[in-house]
Amino acid sequence: SNSHFTRNLWNFVANEAEKLFLYQHFLETPWKPNTTNQQMWRSEWNELASNLTADKDFILTQQNVKENDSLTYSLYRKVKGKPMKQFKVTKKLMDNLPNASPLDGSHFGRCSVVGNSGILLDSDCGKQIDQSDYVFRCNTAPLEPFRCDAGMKSNLTTMNPSIIERRFNCLKKEENISSFAKAISQYNDDIWLPCFGIQSHTQTCLKSLDVYEGLNPRLLVANPAHFRLVWDFWRERKFGTEPLSTGFYLVHVALSVCEEIHLYGFWPFSAQLDPSPGQVHDIPYHYFDNLKVTKNHNMNKEFQILLQMHKHGLLQMHAGKCS
Ligand code: CDP
């Protein structure tokens, strides 16, 4: 009956499967870059971030920090009457920093940022991802077993220090150090370590620089000031109080150094559409492990912003099969 139909209209609004259906169909419609919007984004952001540029300052280098400087940790928020937590730069840290950032002065044509969602499984996106000029990856996702779906090219790969603690026993023993070295040897270029997010991670994180000195890929230290600048930017835009996720931060960096940006594996939902119409099936939060959803980020808001960026031609999100 009519009343049944109209009631259903409202039921659809609250229906999770319906939401995924709309998102996925929206992302499958033909996409065009919008260079005017891209330029507008860049010039507005550059104006705000005049002192810190993504290409030079997203990591600590010999140029942008010196011995005895105070680094402010990026993930704490100001509490009235209390000083912010800081770290005094040591000579040892300086010795472990590169001369310049790998992105210094770079401008890439096509970039891919690979998030860790289970939506990548069976996507066959590996080839497309590897055709990029520069590939960003998150949290040392293993490469070889997911070659077809996520690709192998890895120019910059992030590693949360908690991974060094959990997977490599804080590098306490020789065997931990060698399995750490082996694990990161699968990546092409640089590993990005946020050593100055929260204080409890710093010691282990800096230890990894000491034990791994001079090997390939390089270990680079995230610049907490740049992360905070980006975080503050989004907070001022009604983002919420949760810290930005690694993937979202990388997208922000990519917007400054890449002409064309493709996102894969950004899908903070526990299901995706089946090829058969109207059906959904469950997917894991990560494509490579059984981690349960973490609630310390505002993933829903981030996804909404990324959708808008897609809509306005700043980047293209992929949420389905690539072939
Ligand atoms: O370090 P973090 O916990 O933020 O990241 P992760 O769980 O290792 O995943 C890497 C990035 O992929 C996240 O920071 C998100 O931006 C994105 N992601 C997503 O969009 N949807 C998922 N289901 C999982 C991750």
GROMACS .gro file of C-alpha atoms and ligand atoms in nm:
model
  348
    1SER     CA    1   0.000   0.000   0.000
    2ASN     CA    2   0.096   0.366  -0.025
    3SER     CA    3   0.149   0.405   0.346
    4HIS     CA    4   0.383   0.105   0.341
    5PHE     CA    5   0.585   0.261   0.062
    6THR     CA    6   0.624   0.598   0.231
    7ARG     CA    7   0.720   0.438   0.562
    8ASN     CA    8   0.990   0.247   0.377
    9LEU     CA    9   1.137   0.568   0.245
   10TRP     CA   10   1.223   0.659   0.604
   11ASN     CA   11   1.348   0.313   0.686
   12PHE     CA   12   1.594   0.337   0.399
   13VAL     CA   13   1.746   0.651   0.548
   14ALA     CA   14   1.858   0.464   0.859
   15ASN     CA   15   1.953   0.145   0.679
   16GLU     CA   16   2.328   0.070   0.682
   17ALA     CA   17   2.318  -0.140   0.364
   18GLU     CA   18   2.137   0.140   0.186
   19LYS     CA   19   2.407   0.385   0.290
   20LEU     CA   20   2.683   0.162   0.153
   21PHE     CA   21   2.481   0.116  -0.163
   22LEU     CA   22   2.461   0.492  -0.215
   23TYR     CA   23   2.829   0.550  -0.139
   24GLN     CA   24   2.950   0.272  -0.364
   25HIS     CA   25   2.729   0.375  -0.655
   26PHE     CA   26   2.832   0.734  -0.616
   27LEU     CA   27   3.199   0.631  -0.632
   28GLU     CA   28   3.137   0.421  -0.942
   29THR     CA   29   2.995   0.708  -1.146
   30PRO     CA   30   3.247   0.858  -1.392
   31TRP     CA   31   3.493   1.090  -1.219
   32LYS     CA   32   3.676   1.396  -1.350
   33PRO     CA   33   3.959   1.591  -1.188
   34ASN     CA   34   3.883   1.958  -1.128
   35THR     CA   35   4.206   2.155  -1.166
   36THR     CA   36   4.044   2.483  -1.059
   37ASN     CA   37   3.938   2.329  -0.728
   38GLN     CA   38   4.280   2.166  -0.688
   39GLN     CA   39   4.455   2.500  -0.734
   40MET     CA   40   4.211   2.671  -0.499
   41TRP     CA   41   4.276   2.407  -0.234
   42ARG     CA   42   4.654   2.444  -0.270
   43SER     CA   43   4.663   2.821  -0.257
   44GLU     CA   44   4.431   2.841   0.046
   45TRP     CA   45   4.628   2.576   0.230
   46ASN     CA   46   4.967   2.730   0.141
   47GLU     CA   47   4.853   3.063   0.273
   48LEU     CA   48   4.755   2.907   0.607
   49ALA     CA   49   5.066   2.695   0.631
   50SER     CA   50   5.316   2.956   0.520
   51ASN     CA   51   5.598   2.840   0.751
   52LEU     CA   52   5.564   2.467   0.711
   53THR     CA   53   5.536   2.309   0.370
   54ALA     CA   54   5.433   1.948   0.322
   55ASP     CA   55   5.720   1.866   0.087
   56LYS     CA   56   5.996   1.999   0.314
   57ASP     CA   57   5.846   1.973   0.660
   58PHE     CA   58   5.630   1.665   0.692
   59ILE     CA   59   5.937   1.496   0.842
   60LEU     CA   60   6.217   1.623   1.066
   61THR     CA   61   6.535   1.709   0.877
   62GLN     CA   62   6.872   1.871   0.952
   63GLN     CA   63   6.724   2.185   0.797
   64ASN     CA   64   6.404   2.231   0.993
   65VAL     CA   65   6.520   2.141   1.344
   66LYS     CA   66   6.843   2.185   1.545
   67GLU     CA   67   6.997   2.050   1.860
   68ASN     CA   68   6.826   2.170   2.182
   69ASP     CA   69   6.511   2.277   1.999
   70SER     CA   70   6.193   2.182   2.181
   71LEU     CA   71   5.952   1.963   1.988
   72THR     CA   72   5.592   1.975   2.105
   73TYR     CA   73   5.420   1.637   2.103
   74SER     CA   74   5.147   1.632   1.842
   75LEU     CA   75   4.868   1.428   2.000
   76TYR     CA   76   4.818   1.605   2.333
   77ARG     CA   77   4.572   1.888   2.365
   78LYS     CA   78   4.629   2.203   2.569
   79VAL     CA   79   4.513   2.177   2.929
   80LYS     CA   80   4.470   2.516   3.100
   81GLY     CA   81   4.760   2.604   3.327
   82LYS     CA   82   4.971   2.307   3.217
   83PRO     CA   83   5.267   2.331   2.979
   84MET     CA   84   5.253   2.121   2.663
   85LYS     CA   85   5.464   1.806   2.663
   86GLN     CA   86   5.793   1.863   2.485
   87PHE     CA   87   6.108   1.684   2.380
   88LYS     CA   88   6.449   1.852   2.368
   89VAL     CA   89   6.627   1.758   2.047
   90THR     CA   90   6.947   1.565   2.120
   91LYS     CA   91   7.266   1.542   1.916
   92LYS     CA   92   7.192   1.174   1.864
   93LEU     CA   93   6.855   1.252   1.709
   94MET     CA   94   7.014   1.517   1.487
   95ASP     CA   95   7.270   1.263   1.365
   96ASN     CA   96   6.986   1.031   1.265
   97LEU     CA   97   6.799   1.291   1.060
   98PRO     CA   98   6.839   1.321   0.682
   99ASN     CA   99   6.963   1.637   0.517
  100ALA     CA  100   6.638   1.698   0.338
  101SER     CA  101   6.292   1.550   0.301
  102PRO     CA  102   6.241   1.294   0.022
  103LEU     CA  103   5.952   1.507  -0.101
  104ASP     CA  104   6.153   1.832  -0.106
  105GLY     CA  105   6.068   2.020  -0.424
  106SER     CA  106   5.890   1.714  -0.561
  107HIS     CA  107   5.587   1.725  -0.775
  108PHE     CA  108   5.442   1.390  -0.874
  109GLY     CA  109   5.197   1.319  -1.151
  110ARG     CA  110   4.991   1.030  -1.027
  111CYS     CA  111   4.992   0.930  -0.658
  112SER     CA  112   4.811   0.656  -0.473
  113VAL     CA  113   4.735   0.653  -0.104
  114VAL     CA  114   4.656   0.303   0.016
  115GLY     CA  115   4.440   0.276   0.328
  116ASN     CA  116   4.407  -0.052   0.511
  117SER     CA  117   4.039  -0.142   0.473
  118GLY     CA  118   3.930  -0.499   0.396
  119ILE     CA  119   3.752  -0.359   0.090
  120LEU     CA  120   4.083  -0.411  -0.092
  121LEU     CA  121   4.045  -0.790  -0.075
  122ASP     CA  122   3.954  -0.931  -0.419
  123SER     CA  123   3.971  -0.580  -0.565
  124ASP     CA  124   4.247  -0.657  -0.818
  125CYS     CA  125   4.368  -0.300  -0.768
  126GLY     CA  126   4.738  -0.391  -0.732
  127LYS     CA  127   4.833  -0.321  -1.091
  128GLN     CA  128   4.659   0.016  -1.097
  129ILE     CA  129   4.820   0.119  -0.770
  130ASP     CA  130   5.166   0.018  -0.893
  131GLN     CA  131   5.124   0.232  -1.204
  132SER     CA  132   5.141   0.543  -0.984
  133ASP     CA  133   5.449   0.761  -0.969
  134TYR     CA  134   5.440   0.764  -0.589
  135VAL     CA  135   5.264   0.528  -0.347
  136PHE     CA  136   5.188   0.607   0.017
  137ARG     CA  137   5.104   0.313   0.246
  138CYS     CA  138   4.999   0.280   0.609
  139ASN     CA  139   5.132   0.087   0.906
  140THR     CA  140   5.362  -0.157   0.731
  141ALA     CA  141   5.091  -0.364   0.568
  142PRO     CA  142   5.258  -0.676   0.422
  143LEU     CA  143   5.313  -0.651   0.045
  144GLU     CA  144   5.379  -0.985  -0.124
  145PRO     CA  145   5.069  -1.178  -0.002
  146PHE     CA  146   4.842  -0.899  -0.131
  147ARG     CA  147   5.028  -0.819  -0.452
  148CYS     CA  148   4.717  -0.853  -0.673
  149ASP     CA  149   4.484  -0.648  -0.458
  150ALA     CA  150   4.713  -0.383  -0.308
  151GLY     CA  151   5.028  -0.379  -0.524
  152MET     CA  152   5.396  -0.372  -0.433
  153LYS     CA  153   5.522  -0.020  -0.499
  154SER     CA  154   5.593   0.153  -0.170
  155ASN     CA  155   5.761   0.492  -0.170
  156LEU     CA  156   5.649   0.599   0.176
  157THR     CA  157   5.513   0.360   0.436
  158THR     CA  158   5.406   0.468   0.781
  159MET     CA  159   5.476   0.268   1.095
  160ASN     CA  160   5.304   0.346   1.420
  161PRO     CA  161   5.558   0.298   1.705
  162SER     CA  162   5.309   0.066   1.876
  163ILE     CA  163   5.399  -0.184   1.603
  164ILE     CA  164   5.764  -0.176   1.715
  165GLU     CA  165   5.644  -0.245   2.068
  166ARG     CA  166   5.399  -0.524   1.985
  167ARG     CA  167   5.556  -0.701   1.690
  168PHE     CA  168   5.922  -0.644   1.765
  169ASN     CA  169   5.928  -0.653   2.145
  170CYS     CA  170   6.058  -0.294   2.167
  171LEU     CA  171   6.373  -0.415   1.983
  172LYS     CA  172   6.504  -0.559   2.309
  173LYS     CA  173   6.688  -0.858   2.161
  174GLU     CA  174   6.909  -0.916   1.857
  175GLU     CA  175   6.644  -1.141   1.707
  176ASN     CA  176   6.382  -0.863   1.740
  177ILE     CA  177   6.613  -0.621   1.562
  178SER     CA  178   6.677  -0.860   1.276
  179SER     CA  179   6.308  -0.940   1.228
  180PHE     CA  180   6.236  -0.565   1.232
  181ALA     CA  181   6.503  -0.514   0.963
  182LYS     CA  182   6.363  -0.802   0.759
  183ALA     CA  183   6.005  -0.677   0.786
  184ILE     CA  184   6.088  -0.330   0.658
  185SER     CA  185   6.322  -0.450   0.385
  186GLN     CA  186   6.015  -0.534   0.173
  187TYR     CA  187   5.940  -0.164   0.114
  188ASN     CA  188   6.103   0.033  -0.168
  189ASP     CA  189   6.191   0.364  -0.009
  190ASP     CA  190   6.106   0.537   0.316
  191ILE     CA  191   5.943   0.443   0.645
  192TRP     CA  192   5.766   0.726   0.832
  193LEU     CA  193   5.770   0.702   1.211
  194PRO     CA  194   5.558   0.931   1.429
  195CYS     CA  195   5.800   0.928   1.725
  196PHE     CA  196   5.657   1.245   1.878
  197GLY     CA  197   5.286   1.170   1.886
  198ILE     CA  198   5.266   1.060   2.247
  199GLN     CA  199   5.550   1.048   2.497
  200SER     CA  200   5.532   0.680   2.584
  201HIS     CA  201   5.632   0.580   2.230
  202THR     CA  202   5.937   0.804   2.193
  203GLN     CA  203   6.209   0.592   2.348
  204THR     CA  204   6.136   0.278   2.144
  205CYS     CA  205   6.083   0.482   1.831
  206LEU     CA  206   6.421   0.656   1.864
  207LYS     CA  207   6.587   0.328   1.945
  208SER     CA  208   6.479   0.197   1.606
  209LEU     CA  209   6.676   0.481   1.444
  210ASP     CA  210   6.990   0.387   1.637
  211VAL     CA  211   6.981   0.015   1.569
  212TYR     CA  212   6.887   0.053   1.205
  213GLU     CA  213   7.126   0.334   1.111
  214GLY     CA  214   7.219   0.379   0.747
  215LEU     CA  215   7.023   0.085   0.603
  216ASN     CA  216   6.756   0.082   0.334
  217PRO     CA  217   6.467   0.171   0.339
  218ARG     CA  218   6.536   0.485   0.535
  219LEU     CA  219   6.364   0.556   0.865
  220LEU     CA  220   6.221   0.908   0.870
  221VAL     CA  221   6.079   1.085   1.173
  222ALA     CA  222   5.740   1.253   1.143
  223ASN     CA  223   5.739   1.625   1.217
  224PRO     CA  224   5.494   1.672   1.506
  225ALA     CA  225   5.452   2.042   1.420
  226HIS     CA  226   5.330   1.960   1.070
  227PHE     CA  227   5.088   1.694   1.193
  228ARG     CA  228   4.950   1.941   1.447
  229LEU     CA  229   4.912   2.212   1.185
  230VAL     CA  230   4.705   1.978   0.968
  231TRP     CA  231   4.505   1.854   1.268
  232ASP     CA  232   4.432   2.210   1.383
  233PHE     CA  233   4.317   2.297   1.034
  234TRP     CA  234   4.054   2.022   1.044
  235ARG     CA  235   3.956   2.093   1.405
  236GLU     CA  236   3.875   2.449   1.307
  237ARG     CA  237   3.650   2.304   1.040
  238LYS     CA  238   3.425   2.127   1.289
  239PHE     CA  239   3.607   1.799   1.260
  240GLY     CA  240   3.581   1.689   1.625
  241THR     CA  241   3.845   1.631   1.889
  242GLU     CA  242   3.977   1.291   1.777
  243PRO     CA  243   4.324   1.285   1.619
  244LEU     CA  244   4.341   1.247   1.242
  245SER     CA  245   4.400   0.896   1.119
  246THR     CA  246   4.733   0.824   0.953
  247GLY     CA  247   4.565   0.771   0.617
  248PHE     CA  248   4.378   1.100   0.627
  249TYR     CA  249   4.699   1.286   0.717
  250LEU     CA  250   4.878   1.125   0.420
  251VAL     CA  251   4.597   1.236   0.189
  252HIS     CA  252   4.649   1.589   0.314
  253VAL     CA  253   5.023   1.566   0.239
  254ALA     CA  254   4.951   1.416  -0.104
  255LEU     CA  255   4.724   1.709  -0.192
  256SER     CA  256   5.028   1.936  -0.179
  257VAL     CA  257   5.272   1.726  -0.382
  258CYS     CA  258   5.061   1.527  -0.631
  259GLU     CA  259   4.881   1.625  -0.947
  260GLU     CA  260   4.639   1.333  -0.946
  261ILE     CA  261   4.550   1.143  -0.630
  262HIS     CA  262   4.388   0.800  -0.607
  263LEU     CA  263   4.264   0.650  -0.282
  264TYR     CA  264   4.227   0.277  -0.222
  265GLY     CA  265   4.129   0.098   0.097
  266PHE     CA  266   3.954   0.396   0.256
  267TRP     CA  267   3.630   0.235   0.371
  268PRO     CA  268   3.566   0.247   0.746
  269PHE     CA  269   3.264   0.015   0.726
  270SER     CA  270   3.222  -0.350   0.811
  271ALA     CA  271   3.047  -0.445   0.486
  272GLN     CA  272   3.057  -0.380   0.113
  273LEU     CA  273   2.817  -0.437  -0.176
  274ASP     CA  274   2.806  -0.773  -0.351
  275PRO     CA  275   2.823  -0.784  -0.728
  276SER     CA  276   2.463  -0.914  -0.709
  277PRO     CA  277   2.237  -0.613  -0.668
  278GLY     CA  278   2.120  -0.503  -0.327
  279GLN     CA  279   2.323  -0.753  -0.123
  280VAL     CA  280   2.608  -0.673   0.114
  281HIS     CA  281   2.876  -0.893   0.267
  282ASP     CA  282   3.097  -0.847   0.571
  283ILE     CA  283   3.459  -0.741   0.530
  284PRO     CA  284   3.742  -0.718   0.786
  285TYR     CA  285   3.855  -0.379   0.914
  286HIS     CA  286   4.205  -0.445   0.777
  287TYR     CA  287   4.280  -0.645   0.464
  288PHE     CA  288   4.579  -0.820   0.624
  289ASP     CA  289   4.490  -0.895   0.988
  290ASN     CA  290   4.201  -0.955   1.228
  291LEU     CA  291   4.218  -0.631   1.418
  292LYS     CA  292   3.884  -0.509   1.546
  293VAL     CA  293   3.770  -0.156   1.469
  294THR     CA  294   3.956   0.106   1.669
  295LYS     CA  295   3.753   0.398   1.794
  296ASN     CA  296   4.024   0.658   1.851
  297HIS     CA  297   3.966   0.835   1.519
  298ASN     CA  298   3.666   1.009   1.370
  299MET     CA  299   3.657   0.782   1.067
  300ASN     CA  300   3.303   0.862   0.975
  301LYS     CA  301   3.374   1.234   0.950
  302GLU     CA  302   3.697   1.167   0.761
  303PHE     CA  303   3.510   0.953   0.511
  304GLN     CA  304   3.251   1.226   0.458
  305ILE     CA  305   3.528   1.478   0.389
  306LEU     CA  306   3.703   1.242   0.147
  307LEU     CA  307   3.371   1.189  -0.034
  308GLN     CA  308   3.339   1.565  -0.075
  309MET     CA  309   3.696   1.587  -0.205
  310HIS     CA  310   3.609   1.315  -0.456
  311LYS     CA  311   3.292   1.500  -0.555
  312HIS     CA  312   3.484   1.824  -0.607
  313GLY     CA  313   3.754   1.665  -0.820
  314LEU     CA  314   4.046   1.693  -0.574
  315LEU     CA  315   4.101   1.317  -0.564
  316GLN     CA  316   3.945   0.994  -0.676
  317MET     CA  317   3.833   0.734  -0.423
  318HIS     CA  318   3.809   0.374  -0.535
  319ALA     CA  319   3.569   0.137  -0.363
  320GLY     CA  320   3.520  -0.166  -0.575
  321LYS     CA  321   3.692  -0.384  -0.830
  322CYS     CA  322   3.964  -0.225  -1.043
  323SER     CA  323   3.953  -0.453  -1.347
  324CDP     O1  324   4.716   0.425   1.218
  324CDP     P1  325   4.569   0.404   1.197
  324CDP     O2  326   4.503   0.326   1.306
  324CDP     O3  327   4.503   0.533   1.169
  324CDP     O4  328   4.554   0.322   1.058
  324CDP     P2  329   4.526   0.173   1.005
  324CDP     O5  330   4.413   0.108   1.076
  324CDP     O6  331   4.654   0.098   0.995
  324CDP     O7  332   4.477   0.207   0.856
  324CDP     C1  333   4.546   0.299   0.775
  324CDP     C2  334   4.453   0.407   0.727
  324CDP     O8  335   4.357   0.352   0.637
  324CDP     C3  336   4.370   0.469   0.839
  324CDP     O9  337   4.442   0.571   0.902
  324CDP     C4  338   4.246   0.517   0.766
  324CDP    O10  339   4.267   0.644   0.711
  324CDP     C5  340   4.231   0.414   0.653
  324CDP     N1  341   4.132   0.309   0.683
  324CDP     C6  342   4.001   0.321   0.632
  324CDP    O11  343   3.967   0.422   0.573
  324CDP     N2  344   3.909   0.219   0.652
  324CDP     C7  345   3.943   0.108   0.719
  324CDP     N3  346   3.853   0.009   0.735
  324CDP     C8  347   4.074   0.095   0.771
  324CDP     C9  348   4.166   0.197   0.752
   0.00000   0.00000   0.00000
